[in-house]
């Protein structure tokens, strides 16, 4: 896969980034270099390698997986313009 000038300009337009012609030409080479490097990484044999969360082995700190409201309902809706029993009130947008 390679990137051409039209693709760079299209991505810049979609990202709403102003890019001059010289910058776009320079980015073609830079992006193609990045893509080539990523393609090299896909050639590495990682069969049998376990995924890691850290370079150093460590125990993950876990918390209980329980659903709560955080006991902060009043604080959460405190700045809302309109509330009803700790629910946000918004204008109706769908008929």
Coordinates of N, CA, C and O in Angstrom, one line a residue:
X1 N 0.8 -1.2 0.0 CA 0.0 0.0 0.0 C 0.9 1.2 0.0 O 1.9 1.3 0.7
X2 N 0.5 2.2 -0.8 CA 1.2 3.5 -0.8 C 0.3 4.7 -0.8 O -0.9 4.5 -1.2
X3 N 0.8 5.8 -0.4 CA 0.0 7.0 -0.3 C 0.4 7.9 -1.5 O 1.6 8.1 -1.7
X4 N -0.6 8.5 -2.2 CA -0.2 9.4 -3.2 C -0.6 10.9 -2.8 O -1.2 11.1 -1.8
X5 N -0.3 11.8 -3.6 CA -0.6 13.2 -3.3 C -2.1 13.5 -3.1 O -2.5 14.2 -2.2
X6 N -2.9 12.8 -4.0 CA -4.3 13.1 -3.9 C -4.9 12.5 -2.5 O -5.7 13.2 -1.9
X7 N -4.3 11.4 -2.0 CA -4.8 10.9 -0.8 C -4.4 11.8 0.4 O -5.2 12.0 1.3
X8 N -3.2 12.3 0.3 CA -2.7 13.3 1.4 C -3.6 14.5 1.4 O -4.1 14.9 2.5
X9 N -3.9 15.0 0.3 CA -4.8 16.2 0.2 C -6.2 15.9 0.7 O -6.8 16.7 1.4
X10 N -6.7 14.7 0.3 CA -8.1 14.3 0.8 C -8.1 14.2 2.3 O -9.0 14.7 2.9
X11 N -7.1 13.5 2.9 CA -7.1 13.3 4.3 C -6.9 14.7 5.0 O -7.6 14.9 6.0
X12 N -6.1 15.6 4.5 CA -6.0 16.9 5.1 C -7.3 17.7 5.0 O -7.7 18.3 6.0
X13 N -8.0 17.5 3.9 CA -9.3 18.2 3.8 C -10.3 17.6 4.8 O -11.0 18.4 5.5
X14 N -10.3 16.3 4.9 CA -11.2 15.7 5.9 C -10.9 16.0 7.3 O -11.8 16.2 8.2
X15 N -9.6 16.2 7.6 CA -9.2 16.6 9.0 C -9.2 18.1 9.2 O -8.9 18.6 10.2
X16 N -9.6 18.8 8.1 CA -9.7 20.3 8.2 C -8.3 20.9 8.5 O -8.2 21.8 9.4
X17 N -7.3 20.4 7.9 CA -5.9 20.9 8.1 C -5.5 21.5 6.8 O -5.5 21.0 5.7
X18 N -5.0 22.8 6.9 CA -4.5 23.5 5.8 C -3.1 23.0 5.4 O -2.2 23.0 6.3
X19 N -3.0 22.5 4.2 CA -1.7 21.9 3.8 C -1.3 22.6 2.5 O -2.1 22.6 1.5
X20 N -0.1 23.1 2.4 CA 0.4 23.7 1.2 C 0.9 22.6 0.2 O 1.0 21.4 0.7
X21 N 1.1 22.9 -1.0 CA 1.5 21.9 -2.0 C 2.9 21.3 -1.6 O 3.1 20.1 -1.7
X22 N 3.8 22.1 -1.1 CA 5.1 21.6 -0.6 C 5.0 20.7 0.6 O 5.6 19.6 0.6
X23 N 4.1 21.0 1.5 CA 3.9 20.2 2.7 C 3.3 18.9 2.3 O 3.7 17.8 2.8
X24 N 2.3 18.9 1.4 CA 1.7 17.7 0.9 C 2.7 16.8 0.2 O 2.7 15.6 0.4
X25 N 3.5 17.3 -0.6 CA 4.5 16.5 -1.3 C 5.5 15.9 -0.3 O 5.9 14.7 -0.4
X26 N 5.9 16.6 0.7 CA 6.8 16.1 1.8 C 6.1 15.0 2.6 O 6.7 13.9 2.9
X27 N 4.8 15.2 2.8 CA 4.0 14.2 3.6 C 3.9 12.9 2.9 O 3.7 11.8 3.5
X28 N 3.8 12.9 1.5 CA 3.7 11.7 0.7 C 4.9 10.8 1.1 O 4.7 9.6 1.4
X29 N 6.1 11.3 1.1 CA 7.2 10.5 1.4 C 7.2 10.0 2.9 O 7.6 8.9 3.2
X30 N 6.9 10.9 3.8 CA 6.9 10.5 5.2 C 5.8 9.5 5.5 O 6.1 8.5 6.2
X31 N 4.6 9.6 5.0 CA 3.6 8.6 5.2 C 3.9 7.3 4.6 O 3.6 6.2 5.2
X32 N 4.5 7.3 3.4 CA 4.9 6.0 2.8 C 6.0 5.4 3.6 O 6.0 4.1 3.7
X33 N 6.9 6.1 4.2 CA 7.9 5.6 5.1 C 7.3 4.9 6.3 O 7.7 3.8 6.7
X34 N 6.3 5.5 6.9 CA 5.6 5.0 8.0 C 4.9 3.7 7.6 O 5.0 2.7 8.4
X35 N 4.2 3.7 6.5 CA 3.5 2.5 6.1 C 4.4 1.4 5.8 O 4.2 0.2 6.1
X36 N 5.6 1.7 5.2 CA 6.6 0.6 4.9 C 7.1 0.0 6.2 O 7.3 -1.2 6.3
X37 N 7.3 0.8 7.2 CA 7.7 0.3 8.5 C 6.7 -0.6 9.2 O 7.0 -1.6 9.7
X38 N 5.4 -0.2 9.1 CA 4.3 -1.0 9.7 C 4.3 -2.3 8.9 O 4.0 -3.4 9.5
X39 N 4.4 -2.3 7.6 CA 4.4 -3.5 6.8 C 5.6 -4.5 7.2 O 5.4 -5.7 7.3
X40 N 6.7 -3.9 7.6 CA 7.9 -4.7 8.1 C 7.5 -5.4 9.4 O 7.8 -6.5 9.7
X41 N 6.8 -4.7 10.3 CA 6.4 -5.2 11.6 C 5.4 -6.4 11.4 O 5.5 -7.3 12.2
X42 N 4.6 -6.4 10.3 CA 3.7 -7.5 10.1 C 4.4 -8.8 9.7 O 3.8 -9.8 9.8
X43 N 5.6 -8.7 9.3 CA 6.4 -9.8 8.9 C 7.0 -10.6 10.0 O 7.5 -11.7 9.9
X44 N 7.0 -10.0 11.2 CA 7.6 -10.6 12.4 C 6.8 -11.7 12.9 O 5.5 -11.6 13.0
X45 N 7.4 -12.9 13.2 CA 6.7 -14.1 13.7 C 6.5 -13.9 15.2 O 7.4 -13.9 15.9
X46 N 5.2 -13.7 15.6 CA 4.9 -13.6 17.0 C 4.1 -14.8 17.5 O 3.5 -14.7 18.6
X47 N 4.2 -15.9 16.8 CA 3.5 -17.1 17.3 C 4.1 -17.5 18.6 O 5.3 -17.6 18.7
X48 N 3.3 -17.8 19.6 CA 3.7 -18.2 20.9 C 4.1 -17.1 21.8 O 4.6 -17.4 23.0
X49 N 4.1 -15.9 21.4 CA 4.4 -14.7 22.3 C 3.1 -14.2 22.9 O 2.2 -13.9 22.3
X50 N 3.1 -14.3 24.3 CA 1.9 -13.8 25.0 C 1.8 -12.3 25.0 O 2.8 -11.6 25.1
X51 N 0.6 -11.8 24.9 CA 0.4 -10.4 25.0 C 0.9 -9.8 26.4 O 0.7 -10.5 27.4
X52 N 1.4 -8.6 26.4 CA 1.9 -8.1 27.6 C 1.1 -6.8 27.9 O 0.7 -6.1 27.0
X53 N 0.9 -6.5 29.2 CA 0.4 -5.2 29.6 C 1.5 -4.3 30.0 O 1.3 -3.1 30.2
X54 N 2.7 -4.8 30.3 CA 3.8 -4.0 30.8 C 5.1 -4.8 30.4 O 5.1 -6.0 30.3
X55 N 6.2 -4.1 30.3 CA 7.5 -4.7 30.1 C 7.9 -5.4 31.4 O 8.5 -6.5 31.3
X56 N 7.6 -4.9 32.5 CA 7.9 -5.5 33.8 C 6.7 -6.3 34.3 O 5.6 -5.8 34.3
X57 N 7.0 -7.6 34.7 CA 5.8 -8.3 35.2 C 5.3 -7.7 36.5 O 6.1 -7.3 37.4
X58 N 4.0 -7.5 36.6 CA 3.4 -6.9 37.8 C 2.0 -7.4 37.9 O 1.3 -7.8 37.0
X59 N 1.5 -7.4 39.2 CA 0.1 -7.7 39.4 C -0.8 -6.5 39.1 O -0.5 -5.4 39.5
X60 N -1.9 -6.7 38.4 CA -2.8 -5.6 38.1 C -3.7 -5.4 39.3 O -4.2 -6.3 39.9
X61 N -3.8 -4.1 39.7 CA -4.7 -3.7 40.8 C -6.1 -3.8 40.2 O -6.4 -3.1 39.3
X62 N -7.0 -4.5 40.9 CA -8.3 -4.7 40.4 C -9.3 -4.1 41.5 O -9.0 -4.1 42.7
X63 N -10.4 -3.7 41.0 CA -11.5 -3.3 41.9 C -12.7 -4.2 41.7 O -12.8 -4.8 40.7
X64 N -13.6 -4.2 42.7 CA -14.8 -5.0 42.5 C -15.6 -4.5 41.3 O -15.7 -3.3 41.1
X65 N -16.0 -5.4 40.5 CA -16.8 -5.1 39.3 C -18.3 -5.0 39.7 O -19.0 -5.9 39.4
X66 N -18.7 -3.9 40.3 CA -20.1 -3.7 40.7 C -20.6 -2.5 40.1 O -19.9 -1.5 40.0
X67 N -21.9 -2.5 39.9 CA -22.6 -1.3 39.3 C -23.1 -0.4 40.5 O -23.8 -0.9 41.3
X68 N -22.6 0.8 40.5 CA -23.1 1.8 41.5 C -23.4 3.1 40.8 O -22.9 3.4 39.7
X69 N -24.1 4.0 41.5 CA -24.3 5.3 41.0 C -23.2 6.3 41.5 O -23.3 7.5 41.2
X70 N -22.3 5.8 42.3 CA -21.3 6.6 42.8 C -21.7 7.5 44.0 O -20.9 8.2 44.5
X71 N -23.0 7.4 44.3 CA -23.5 8.2 45.4 C -23.2 9.7 45.2 O -23.0 10.5 46.1
X72 N -23.2 10.1 43.9 CA -22.9 11.5 43.6 C -24.0 12.1 42.7 O -23.7 13.1 42.0
X73 N -25.2 11.6 42.7 CA -26.2 12.0 41.8 C -26.5 13.5 42.0 O -26.7 14.2 41.0
X74 N -26.6 14.0 43.2 CA -26.9 15.4 43.4 C -25.7 16.3 42.8 O -26.0 17.3 42.2
X75 N -24.5 15.9 43.0 CA -23.4 16.6 42.5 C -23.3 16.6 41.0 O -23.0 17.6 40.3
X76 N -23.7 15.5 40.4 CA -23.7 15.4 38.9 C -24.7 16.3 38.2 O -24.4 17.0 37.3
X77 N -25.9 16.4 38.8 CA -26.9 17.3 38.1 C -26.9 18.7 38.7 O -27.8 19.5 38.3
X78 N -26.0 19.0 39.6 CA -26.0 20.3 40.3 C -26.0 21.5 39.3 O -26.6 22.5 39.5
X79 N -25.2 21.4 38.2 CA -25.1 22.5 37.3 C -26.0 22.4 36.1 O -25.9 23.2 35.2
X80 N -26.9 21.4 36.0 CA -27.8 21.3 34.9 C -28.9 22.4 35.0 O -29.3 22.7 36.1
X81 N -29.3 22.9 33.9 CA -30.3 24.0 33.9 C -31.7 23.4 34.4 O -32.4 24.2 35.0
X82 N -32.0 22.2 34.1 CA -33.3 21.6 34.6 C -33.1 20.2 34.9 O -32.5 19.4 34.1
X83 N -33.6 19.8 36.1 CA -33.5 18.4 36.5 C -34.9 18.0 37.1 O -35.7 18.8 37.6
X84 N -35.1 16.7 37.2 CA -36.2 16.1 37.9 C -35.8 14.8 38.5 O -35.4 13.8 37.8
X85 N -35.8 14.7 39.8 CA -35.3 13.5 40.6 C -34.0 13.0 40.1 O -33.8 11.8 39.8
X86 N -33.0 13.9 40.0 CA -31.7 13.6 39.6 C -31.5 13.1 38.1 O -30.6 12.4 37.8
X87 N -32.5 13.4 37.3 CA -32.4 13.1 35.9 C -32.3 14.5 35.1 O -32.9 15.5 35.6
X88 N -31.5 14.5 34.1 CA -31.4 15.7 33.3 C -32.7 15.9 32.5 O -33.2 14.9 31.9
X89 N -33.2 17.1 32.4 CA -34.4 17.4 31.6 C -33.9 18.2 30.4 O -33.2 19.2 30.5
X90 N -34.3 17.7 29.2 CA -33.8 18.3 27.9 C -35.1 18.5 27.0 O -36.1 17.8 27.2
X91 N -35.0 19.4 26.1 CA -36.1 19.7 25.2 C -36.3 18.4 24.3 O -35.4 17.7 23.9
X92 N -37.6 18.2 24.0 CA -37.9 17.1 23.1 C -37.4 17.4 21.7 O -37.6 18.5 21.2
X93 N -36.7 16.4 21.1 CA -36.2 16.6 19.8 C -36.7 15.7 18.7 O -36.5 15.9 17.5
X94 N -37.5 14.7 19.1 CA -38.1 13.7 18.2 C -39.5 13.7 18.4 O -40.0 13.5 19.6
X95 N -40.3 13.8 17.4 CA -41.8 13.8 17.5 C -42.3 12.4 17.4 O -41.8 11.5 16.8

